[in-house]
Amino acid sequence: MEGRIKEKKGIFYDVKNLLREPALLAIILITFICFGIFIIYPLGKITLIPKMKDWTRIFTNERMMRSFWNTLASSALSTTTATILGFIYAYSLNYTNMPGKKFFRVVALLPTMAPSVVTGLAFIMLFGRRGIITYKLFNLSVDLYGWVGLWIVQSIAFFPLAYITISGVLKSISPNLELAAQNLGARGFTLFRTVTLKLATPGIASAYLLVAINSFADFGNPMLIGGNYTVLATEAYTQVTGNWDLEVAAALSLLLVIPTMLVFFIQKYYLDKKSYVTVTGKPVSGLNRDIVSKKVEKILFAICLIMSIIILMIIGVVVCFAFTKAFGANNQFTLDNFKEGVLRSKPMRNSWIFSMIAAFITTIIGIVLGFLVVRKKFPGKNILDFLAMLPVSLPGTFIGLSLILAFNNKTLALTGTAAIVIIGMTIRQIPVGYRNSIAGFKQIDKSIEEASTNLGGNSFITFIKVVLPMMKNALSVSFVYTFMKCMNTLSTVIFLISPKWMLASVSILSLADHAFYGVASATAIGMMGIIFITFGVVKLIFRDKINIFDL
């Protein structure tokens, strides 16, 4: 009873404080209203629109059910493979003294600078029926299309995501624990199995979930290289563009969410049952993790080298096709592909402008959400936190289709406009800006803001004059990373674009599908160039004080 009274007093006190700060109250209300319109309403719409007849049609349709099982099978294969490769790569770079680690780190991040469909495009150019390696060098006609090709392409396209996630966890493991295990006689595989692998489990599970979400939602690679091996994302797209059957497409997208949510809850249930706390005292400064034998180190080096060669081959063949008339058949140097795919490309301009706008909006939303959730007390704070992180667990195709269903009406007609594309990009990346801002706030002593309040500043003035200047590095990281993800997004916007508002990532898929490999490659190189330039400009402005990826 006493606890309930305290809780009521707490809520009453929080509301009373909010009424004293109209600006803060207005921001909270506007935030909830925006989330209600652009997240809750679309998700509710896509959930409720399929009727029993639509579900019956899906479960009795052989092609659609085959797409469902294909999605589960291909995603399980590619997610497992990508996570294993990511772990091996991260472990090699953090637990060995192999040469060239800086080089390996840079190479592993290159695929993140381009849409994942570029990997599929490169594999077609290298290993397809008329591929540079299979046909030109060995006179083989290899059928790359199907589940095997999709498995290989997705594994390579998404392994950098696993590497980045797992590497961050491995770096945070206290060397003291491994040193203690060594002092107790643990060596080699025993040390790896009983200490390192167990402590890396949260990172492995997070990486698996992240790759699974991207794999389930992957649209470009299944469309480009899947052939007759259909998956839910491509089947939903066919239902929209071919039949304009939004109800069945919505049901298929809901089926896409089920395995994602299942993986998420399994991960959460498994990790919540165990403890992975590693901060047990002051770490040993400069401790060298000498736990890998020279023989194992050579094997790990070979694996990293092979992965790096494959990635460089992917980037290399894209560059070769971009700068030649028809690489392999006519190797004459040309810039015509760049003129058409970059300089004269409206999709490229749209991608750049939309990504800039979405990155700016996402960064502002992220910092505001972080400030509210970390620094303020108000009713519904946990709900706001949940809504801010919800998009990270939803496939991009699901988000895009939900926006189409929600805003394809007379009341708020946004379909076919630039606004709905930007909204889709923003919603998909809100968790990125939000997590970065939370990390930034945890590094700032709360007493600094309290000092501003004691001097008469309200929450709004404190936020503008105190918080924002101290959060500029977190803001810049959020902006650049979000810009990169928005430039490369495909699954989220595939339902949102129109002929007037085409994007470069979609243009690459269309060009590759029609065998215009030169222009498609030039477009991909142009996108990577824009991302590198943006990153360089931000680094220059902040004088190397930011680091998107820890190289």
Short mmCIF file of C-alpha atoms in Angstrom, two decimals, residues 261-450:
data_model
loop_
_atom_site.label_atom_id
_atom_site.label_comp_id
_atom_site.label_asym_id
_atom_site.label_seq_id
_atom_site.Cartn_x
_atom_site.Cartn_y
_atom_site.Cartn_z
CA MET A 261 10.37 -11.24 -33.24
CA LEU A 262 10.99 -14.91 -32.43
CA VAL A 263 14.76 -14.46 -32.77
CA PHE A 264 14.56 -11.28 -30.69
CA PHE A 265 12.69 -12.90 -27.78
CA ILE A 266 14.85 -16.04 -27.84
CA GLN A 267 17.94 -13.84 -27.66
CA LYS A 268 16.49 -11.74 -24.83
CA TYR A 269 15.28 -14.79 -22.86
CA TYR A 270 18.63 -16.56 -23.20
CA LEU A 271 20.75 -13.55 -22.26
CA ASP A 272 18.52 -12.49 -19.36
CA LYS A 273 19.01 -15.89 -17.71
CA LYS A 274 22.77 -15.48 -17.58
CA SER A 275 25.22 -12.92 -16.21
CA TYR A 276 27.95 -11.48 -18.38
CA VAL A 277 29.37 -8.82 -16.07
CA THR A 278 33.09 -8.43 -16.74
CA VAL A 279 33.98 -5.30 -14.75
CA THR A 280 35.45 -6.93 -11.67
CA GLY A 281 38.17 -4.49 -10.75
CA LYS A 282 40.94 -2.38 -12.18
CA PRO A 283 42.17 -3.90 -15.45
CA VAL A 284 45.82 -4.71 -16.00
CA SER A 285 47.28 -1.94 -18.13
CA GLY A 286 48.92 -3.04 -21.34
CA LEU A 287 48.09 -6.73 -20.89
CA ASN A 288 48.85 -8.71 -24.04
CA ARG A 289 46.30 -11.41 -24.84
CA ASP A 290 48.72 -14.18 -25.73
CA ILE A 291 46.17 -17.00 -25.92
CA VAL A 292 46.37 -18.07 -29.58
CA SER A 293 49.05 -20.43 -30.82
CA LYS A 294 51.09 -19.57 -33.91
CA LYS A 295 49.45 -22.39 -35.85
CA VAL A 296 45.95 -21.13 -35.07
CA GLU A 297 47.06 -17.59 -35.81
CA LYS A 298 48.17 -18.63 -39.30
CA ILE A 299 44.80 -20.29 -39.94
CA LEU A 300 42.95 -17.18 -38.76
CA PHE A 301 45.20 -15.00 -40.89
CA ALA A 302 44.38 -17.14 -43.94
CA ILE A 303 40.64 -16.81 -43.29
CA CYS A 304 40.87 -13.03 -42.90
CA LEU A 305 43.00 -12.83 -46.05
CA ILE A 306 40.48 -14.87 -48.07
CA MET A 307 37.58 -12.73 -46.85
CA SER A 308 39.51 -9.55 -47.66
CA ILE A 309 40.38 -10.82 -51.15
CA ILE A 310 36.70 -11.60 -51.82
CA ILE A 311 35.66 -8.12 -50.67
CA LEU A 312 38.39 -6.46 -52.74
CA MET A 313 37.32 -8.53 -55.75
CA ILE A 314 33.77 -7.26 -55.26
CA ILE A 315 34.89 -3.64 -55.06
CA GLY A 316 37.46 -4.15 -57.82
CA VAL A 317 35.05 -5.59 -60.40
CA VAL A 318 32.58 -2.78 -59.67
CA VAL A 319 35.34 -0.22 -60.28
CA CYS A 320 36.42 -1.97 -63.50
CA PHE A 321 32.90 -2.03 -64.92
CA ALA A 322 32.36 1.59 -63.88
CA PHE A 323 35.40 2.88 -65.80
CA THR A 324 35.13 0.75 -68.96
CA LYS A 325 32.61 0.43 -71.77
CA ALA A 326 32.02 -3.28 -71.14
CA PHE A 327 34.68 -4.84 -68.94
CA GLY A 328 35.86 -8.17 -70.30
CA ALA A 329 34.53 -7.49 -73.79
CA ASN A 330 35.50 -3.86 -74.37
CA ASN A 331 38.01 -2.58 -71.83
CA GLN A 332 38.22 0.92 -73.29
CA PHE A 333 38.38 3.56 -70.56
CA THR A 334 35.30 5.78 -70.29
CA LEU A 335 33.58 8.20 -67.95
CA ASP A 336 30.23 7.89 -69.68
CA ASN A 337 28.93 5.57 -66.98
CA PHE A 338 29.58 8.23 -64.34
CA LYS A 339 27.97 10.93 -66.47
CA GLU A 340 24.80 8.88 -66.66
CA GLY A 341 24.86 7.24 -63.24
CA VAL A 342 26.17 10.13 -61.13
CA LEU A 343 26.44 13.57 -62.74
CA ARG A 344 23.18 13.48 -64.71
CA SER A 345 21.41 11.14 -62.33
CA LYS A 346 18.29 12.49 -60.67
CA PRO A 347 18.10 9.41 -58.40
CA MET A 348 21.59 10.25 -57.10
CA ARG A 349 20.56 13.83 -56.32
CA ASN A 350 17.39 12.60 -54.65
CA SER A 351 19.34 10.12 -52.52
CA TRP A 352 21.80 12.77 -51.42
CA ILE A 353 19.15 15.38 -50.57
CA PHE A 354 16.75 12.95 -48.90
CA SER A 355 19.53 11.32 -46.89
CA MET A 356 20.79 14.70 -45.70
CA ILE A 357 17.31 15.72 -44.58
CA ALA A 358 16.56 12.36 -42.95
CA ALA A 359 19.95 12.29 -41.19
CA PHE A 360 19.40 15.81 -39.82
CA ILE A 361 15.87 15.00 -38.60
CA THR A 362 16.97 11.67 -37.11
CA THR A 363 19.87 13.30 -35.27
CA ILE A 364 17.61 15.98 -33.76
CA ILE A 365 14.95 13.43 -32.79
CA GLY A 366 17.61 11.18 -31.28
CA ILE A 367 19.10 13.91 -29.10
CA VAL A 368 15.67 15.08 -27.94
CA LEU A 369 14.57 11.53 -27.10
CA GLY A 370 17.83 10.84 -25.28
CA PHE A 371 17.45 14.03 -23.25
CA LEU A 372 13.86 13.21 -22.29
CA VAL A 373 14.45 9.56 -21.40
CA VAL A 374 17.80 9.92 -19.61
CA ARG A 375 17.39 13.28 -17.91
CA LYS A 376 13.65 13.80 -17.32
CA LYS A 377 10.88 12.07 -15.39
CA PHE A 378 7.38 12.00 -16.83
CA PRO A 379 4.52 9.51 -17.24
CA GLY A 380 4.97 7.30 -20.28
CA LYS A 381 8.77 7.49 -20.40
CA ASN A 382 9.11 3.72 -20.77
CA ILE A 383 6.59 3.75 -23.62
CA LEU A 384 8.62 6.43 -25.37
CA ASP A 385 11.78 4.38 -24.93
CA PHE A 386 10.03 1.31 -26.38
CA LEU A 387 8.71 3.21 -29.41
CA ALA A 388 12.11 4.76 -30.08
CA MET A 389 13.75 1.33 -30.26
CA LEU A 390 10.88 -0.51 -31.98
CA PRO A 391 11.95 0.17 -35.62
CA VAL A 392 15.28 -1.59 -35.10
CA SER A 393 13.47 -4.92 -34.72
CA LEU A 394 11.23 -4.46 -37.78
CA PRO A 395 12.20 -5.36 -41.36
CA GLY A 396 12.48 -2.37 -43.67
CA THR A 397 9.90 -3.74 -46.10
CA PHE A 398 7.40 -3.99 -43.23
CA ILE A 399 7.95 -0.34 -42.28
CA GLY A 400 7.70 0.85 -45.88
CA LEU A 401 4.49 -1.04 -46.61
CA SER A 402 2.91 0.11 -43.33
CA LEU A 403 3.48 3.75 -44.38
CA ILE A 404 1.90 3.11 -47.78
CA LEU A 405 -1.19 1.58 -46.16
CA ALA A 406 -1.45 4.38 -43.57
CA PHE A 407 -1.04 7.38 -45.85
CA ASN A 408 -2.70 6.25 -49.06
CA ASN A 409 -5.94 8.11 -48.29
CA LYS A 410 -7.61 11.48 -48.82
CA THR A 411 -7.10 12.62 -45.24
CA LEU A 412 -3.31 12.44 -45.37
CA ALA A 413 -2.18 11.48 -48.87
CA LEU A 414 1.60 11.14 -48.83
CA THR A 415 2.09 8.28 -51.29
CA GLY A 416 4.14 9.27 -54.30
CA THR A 417 5.70 12.24 -52.51
CA ALA A 418 9.23 12.96 -51.34
CA ALA A 419 7.91 13.37 -47.79
CA ILE A 420 6.94 9.72 -47.35
CA VAL A 421 10.38 8.57 -48.53
CA ILE A 422 12.10 10.85 -46.00
CA ILE A 423 9.69 9.72 -43.26
CA GLY A 424 10.48 6.08 -44.02
CA MET A 425 14.22 6.74 -43.87
CA THR A 426 13.85 8.66 -40.61
CA ILE A 427 11.71 6.08 -38.83
CA ARG A 428 14.09 3.27 -39.80
CA GLN A 429 17.10 5.11 -38.36
CA ILE A 430 15.60 6.67 -35.21
CA PRO A 431 17.08 3.92 -32.98
CA VAL A 432 20.58 4.82 -34.24
CA GLY A 433 20.33 8.47 -33.22
CA TYR A 434 18.59 7.53 -29.99
CA ARG A 435 21.23 5.01 -28.88
CA ASN A 436 24.08 7.39 -29.74
CA SER A 437 22.49 10.20 -27.74
CA ILE A 438 21.94 7.93 -24.73
CA ALA A 439 25.61 6.91 -24.85
CA GLY A 440 26.56 10.59 -25.02
CA PHE A 441 24.38 11.59 -22.07
CA LYS A 442 25.86 8.83 -19.92
CA GLN A 443 29.29 10.42 -20.43
CA ILE A 444 28.10 13.85 -19.23
CA ASP A 445 27.89 14.58 -15.52
CA LYS A 446 24.31 15.45 -14.64
CA SER A 447 25.54 18.08 -12.17
CA ILE A 448 26.47 20.34 -15.11
CA GLU A 449 22.83 20.53 -16.18
CA GLU A 450 21.72 20.89 -12.56
#
